[in-house]
Coordinates of N, CA, C and O in Angstrom, one line a residue:
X497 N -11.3 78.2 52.1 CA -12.6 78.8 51.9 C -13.4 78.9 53.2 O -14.2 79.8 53.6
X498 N -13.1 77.7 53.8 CA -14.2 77.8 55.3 C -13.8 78.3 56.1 O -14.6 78.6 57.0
X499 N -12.3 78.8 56.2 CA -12.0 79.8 57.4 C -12.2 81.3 56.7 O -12.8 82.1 57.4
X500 N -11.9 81.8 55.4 CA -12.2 82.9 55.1 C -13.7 83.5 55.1 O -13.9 84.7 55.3
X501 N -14.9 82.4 54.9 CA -16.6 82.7 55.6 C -16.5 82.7 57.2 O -17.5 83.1 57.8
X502 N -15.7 82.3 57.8 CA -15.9 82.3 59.2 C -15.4 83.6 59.4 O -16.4 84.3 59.9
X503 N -14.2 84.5 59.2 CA -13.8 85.9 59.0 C -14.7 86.8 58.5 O -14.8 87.9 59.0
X504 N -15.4 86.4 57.7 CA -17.3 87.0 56.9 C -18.5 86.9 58.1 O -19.4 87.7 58.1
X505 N -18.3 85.9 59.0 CA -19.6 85.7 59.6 C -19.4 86.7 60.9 O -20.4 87.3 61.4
X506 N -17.7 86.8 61.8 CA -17.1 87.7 62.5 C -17.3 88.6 62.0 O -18.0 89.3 62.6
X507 N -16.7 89.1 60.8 CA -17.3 90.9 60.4 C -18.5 91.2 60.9 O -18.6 92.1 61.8
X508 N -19.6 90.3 60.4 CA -20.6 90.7 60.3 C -21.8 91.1 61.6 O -23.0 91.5 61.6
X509 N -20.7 90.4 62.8 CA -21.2 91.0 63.9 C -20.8 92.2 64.5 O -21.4 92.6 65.5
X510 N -19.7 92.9 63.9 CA -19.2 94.2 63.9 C -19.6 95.6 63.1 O -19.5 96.8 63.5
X511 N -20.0 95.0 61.6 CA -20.0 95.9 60.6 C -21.4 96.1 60.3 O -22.2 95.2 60.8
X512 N -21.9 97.1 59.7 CA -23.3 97.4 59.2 C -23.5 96.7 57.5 O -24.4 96.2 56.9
X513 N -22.1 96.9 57.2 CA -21.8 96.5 55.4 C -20.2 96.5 55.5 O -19.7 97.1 56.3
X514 N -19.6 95.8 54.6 CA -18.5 95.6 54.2 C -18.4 95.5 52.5 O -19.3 95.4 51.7
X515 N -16.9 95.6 52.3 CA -16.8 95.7 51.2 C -15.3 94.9 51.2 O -14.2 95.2 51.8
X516 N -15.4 94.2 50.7 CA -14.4 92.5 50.2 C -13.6 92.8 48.9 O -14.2 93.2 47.9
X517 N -12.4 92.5 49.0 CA -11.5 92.9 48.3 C -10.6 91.7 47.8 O -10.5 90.9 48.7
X518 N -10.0 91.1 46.7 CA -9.3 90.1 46.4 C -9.6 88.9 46.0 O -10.7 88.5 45.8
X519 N -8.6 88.0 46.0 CA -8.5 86.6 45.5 C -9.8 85.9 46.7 O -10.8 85.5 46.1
X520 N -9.8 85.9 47.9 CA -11.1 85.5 48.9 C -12.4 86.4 48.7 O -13.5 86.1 48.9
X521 N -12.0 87.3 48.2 CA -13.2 88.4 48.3 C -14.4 87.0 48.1 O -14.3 86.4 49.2
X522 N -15.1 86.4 47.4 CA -16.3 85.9 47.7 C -16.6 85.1 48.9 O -17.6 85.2 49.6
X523 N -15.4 84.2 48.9 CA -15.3 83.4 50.4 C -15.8 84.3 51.4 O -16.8 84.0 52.0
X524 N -15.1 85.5 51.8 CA -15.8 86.4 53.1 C -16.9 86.6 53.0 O -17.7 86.2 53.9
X525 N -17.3 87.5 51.4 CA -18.5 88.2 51.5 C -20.0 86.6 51.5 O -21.2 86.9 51.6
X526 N -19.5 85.0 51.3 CA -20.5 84.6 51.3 C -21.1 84.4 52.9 O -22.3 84.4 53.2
X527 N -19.8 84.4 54.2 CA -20.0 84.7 55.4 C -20.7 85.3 56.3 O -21.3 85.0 57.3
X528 N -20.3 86.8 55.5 CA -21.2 88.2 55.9 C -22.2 87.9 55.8 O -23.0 87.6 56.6
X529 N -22.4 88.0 54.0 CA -24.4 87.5 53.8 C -25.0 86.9 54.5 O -26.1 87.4 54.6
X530 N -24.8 85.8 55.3 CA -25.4 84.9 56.2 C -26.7 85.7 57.5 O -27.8 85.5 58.0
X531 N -25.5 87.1 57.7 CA -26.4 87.9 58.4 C -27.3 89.3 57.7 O -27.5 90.4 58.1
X532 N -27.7 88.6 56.6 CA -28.6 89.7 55.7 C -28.1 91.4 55.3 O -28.6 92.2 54.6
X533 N -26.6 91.4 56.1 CA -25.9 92.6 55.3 C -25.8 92.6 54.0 O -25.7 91.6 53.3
X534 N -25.9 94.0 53.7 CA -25.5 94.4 52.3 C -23.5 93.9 52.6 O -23.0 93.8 53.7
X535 N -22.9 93.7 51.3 CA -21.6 93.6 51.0 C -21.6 93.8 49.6 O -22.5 93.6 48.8
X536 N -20.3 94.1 49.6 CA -20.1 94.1 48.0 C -18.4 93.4 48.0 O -17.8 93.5 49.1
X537 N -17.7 92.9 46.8 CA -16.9 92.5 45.9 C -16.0 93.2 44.9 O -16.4 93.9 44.0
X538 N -14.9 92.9 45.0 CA -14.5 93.6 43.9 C -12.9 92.5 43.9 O -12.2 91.9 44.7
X539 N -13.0 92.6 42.5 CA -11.8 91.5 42.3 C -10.4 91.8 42.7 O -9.7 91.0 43.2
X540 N -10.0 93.4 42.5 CA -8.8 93.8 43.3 C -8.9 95.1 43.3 O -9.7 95.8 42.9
X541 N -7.3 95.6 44.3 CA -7.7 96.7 44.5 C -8.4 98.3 43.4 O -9.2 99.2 43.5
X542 N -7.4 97.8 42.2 CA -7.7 99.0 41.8 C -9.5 99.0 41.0 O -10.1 100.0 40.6
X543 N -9.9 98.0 41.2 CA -11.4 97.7 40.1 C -12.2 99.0 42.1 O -13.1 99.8 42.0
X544 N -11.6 98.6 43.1 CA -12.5 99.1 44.1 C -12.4 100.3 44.0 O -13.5 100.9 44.2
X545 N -11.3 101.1 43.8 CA -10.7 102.3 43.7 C -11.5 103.1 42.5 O -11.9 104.3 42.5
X546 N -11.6 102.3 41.7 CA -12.5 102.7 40.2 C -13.6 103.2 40.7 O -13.9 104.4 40.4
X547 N -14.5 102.5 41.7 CA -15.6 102.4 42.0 C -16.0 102.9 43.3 O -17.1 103.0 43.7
X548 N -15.1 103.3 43.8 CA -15.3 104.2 45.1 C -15.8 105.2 44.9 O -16.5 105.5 45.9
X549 N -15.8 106.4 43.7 CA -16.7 107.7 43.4 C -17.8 107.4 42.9 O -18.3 108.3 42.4
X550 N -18.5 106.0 42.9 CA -20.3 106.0 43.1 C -20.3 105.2 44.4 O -21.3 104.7 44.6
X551 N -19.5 105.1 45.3 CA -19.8 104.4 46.5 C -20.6 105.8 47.1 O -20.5 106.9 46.6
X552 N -21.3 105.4 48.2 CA -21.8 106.4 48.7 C -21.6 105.9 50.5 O -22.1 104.8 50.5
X553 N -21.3 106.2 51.7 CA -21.3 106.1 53.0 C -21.9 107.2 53.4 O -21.7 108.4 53.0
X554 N -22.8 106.7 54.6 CA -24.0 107.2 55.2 C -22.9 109.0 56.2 O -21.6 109.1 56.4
X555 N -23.3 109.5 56.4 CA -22.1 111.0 57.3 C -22.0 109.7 58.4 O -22.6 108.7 58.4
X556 N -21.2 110.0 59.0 CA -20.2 110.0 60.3 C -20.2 108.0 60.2 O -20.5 107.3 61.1
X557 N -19.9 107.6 59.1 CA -19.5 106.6 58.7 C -17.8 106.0 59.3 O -16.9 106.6 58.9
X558 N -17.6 104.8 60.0 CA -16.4 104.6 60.2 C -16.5 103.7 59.4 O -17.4 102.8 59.2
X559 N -14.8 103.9 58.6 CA -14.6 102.8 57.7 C -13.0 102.1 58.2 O -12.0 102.8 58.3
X560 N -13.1 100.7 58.4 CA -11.9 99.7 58.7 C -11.3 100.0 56.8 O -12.0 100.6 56.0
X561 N -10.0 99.5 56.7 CA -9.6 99.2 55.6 C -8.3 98.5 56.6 O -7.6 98.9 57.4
X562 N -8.5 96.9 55.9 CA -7.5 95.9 56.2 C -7.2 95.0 55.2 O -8.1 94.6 54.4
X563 N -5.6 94.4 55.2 CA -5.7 93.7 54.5 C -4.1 93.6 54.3 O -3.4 94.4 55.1
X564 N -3.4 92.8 53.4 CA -2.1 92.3 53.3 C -1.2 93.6 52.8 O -1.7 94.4 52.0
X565 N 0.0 93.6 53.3 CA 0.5 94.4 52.3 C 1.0 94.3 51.2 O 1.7 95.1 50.7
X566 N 0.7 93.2 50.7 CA 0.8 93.0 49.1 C -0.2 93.6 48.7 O -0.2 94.0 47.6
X567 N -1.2 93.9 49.4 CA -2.4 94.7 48.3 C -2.0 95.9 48.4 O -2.8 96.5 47.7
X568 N -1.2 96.8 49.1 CA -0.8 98.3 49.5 C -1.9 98.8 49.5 O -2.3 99.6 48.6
X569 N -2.9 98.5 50.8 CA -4.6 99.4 50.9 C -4.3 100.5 51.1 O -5.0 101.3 50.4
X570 N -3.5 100.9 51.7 CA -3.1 102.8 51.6 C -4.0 103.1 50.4 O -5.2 103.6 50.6
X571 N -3.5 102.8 49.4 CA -4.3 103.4 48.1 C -5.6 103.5 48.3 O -6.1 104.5 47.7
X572 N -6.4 102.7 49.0 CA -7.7 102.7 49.3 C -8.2 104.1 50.1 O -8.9 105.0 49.7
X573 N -7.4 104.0 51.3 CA -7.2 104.8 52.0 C -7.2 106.4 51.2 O -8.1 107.3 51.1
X574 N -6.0 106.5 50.7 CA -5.9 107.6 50.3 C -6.8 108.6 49.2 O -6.8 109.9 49.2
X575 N -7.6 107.5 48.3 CA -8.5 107.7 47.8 C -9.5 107.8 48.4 O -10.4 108.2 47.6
X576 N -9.9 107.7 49.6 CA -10.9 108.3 50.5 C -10.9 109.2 50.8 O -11.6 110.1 50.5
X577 N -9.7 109.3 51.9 CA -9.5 111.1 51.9 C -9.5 112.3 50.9 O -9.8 113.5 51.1
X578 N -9.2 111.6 49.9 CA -9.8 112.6 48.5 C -10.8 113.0 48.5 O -10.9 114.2 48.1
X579 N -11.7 112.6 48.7 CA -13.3 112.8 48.5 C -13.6 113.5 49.6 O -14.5 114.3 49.4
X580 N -13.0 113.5 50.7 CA -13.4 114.2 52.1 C -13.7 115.9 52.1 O -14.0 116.5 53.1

């Protein structure tokens, strides 16, 4: 848990907002919070994917998508470019 908030507290000097994915997903996102970012949670991938067509990102938005390939984020991925 204490190394996955230290990965949350590093985002958070890169990222505007993140969005946390999986079995750690709270461990990061309680890291990030530390720097008063918005973050959000989602227990796995497909609950994020559900929820990606009320996500809304600001125009010329860069989005990271990382993570194990047991989780196959492509899907994440690809479901973005849908919307594009």
């Amino acid at each position: 848990s204490e190394f996955h908030q230290k990965v949350g507290k590093k985002a958070a000097k890169l990222a505007s907002s993140a969005i946390f994915v999986g079995e750690f997903a709270e461990d990061y996102a309680q890291g990030f919070k530390e720097s008063g970012k918005p973050c959000k949670c989602y227990h796995d991938v497909e609950e994020l994917i559900c929820a990606l067509d009320s996500i809304t990102f600001p125009k010329g938005s860069v989005i990271l998508v990382k993570g194990s390939r047991a989780l196959a984020m492509e899907r994440i991925v690809k479901k973005l470019l849908e919307r594009r």
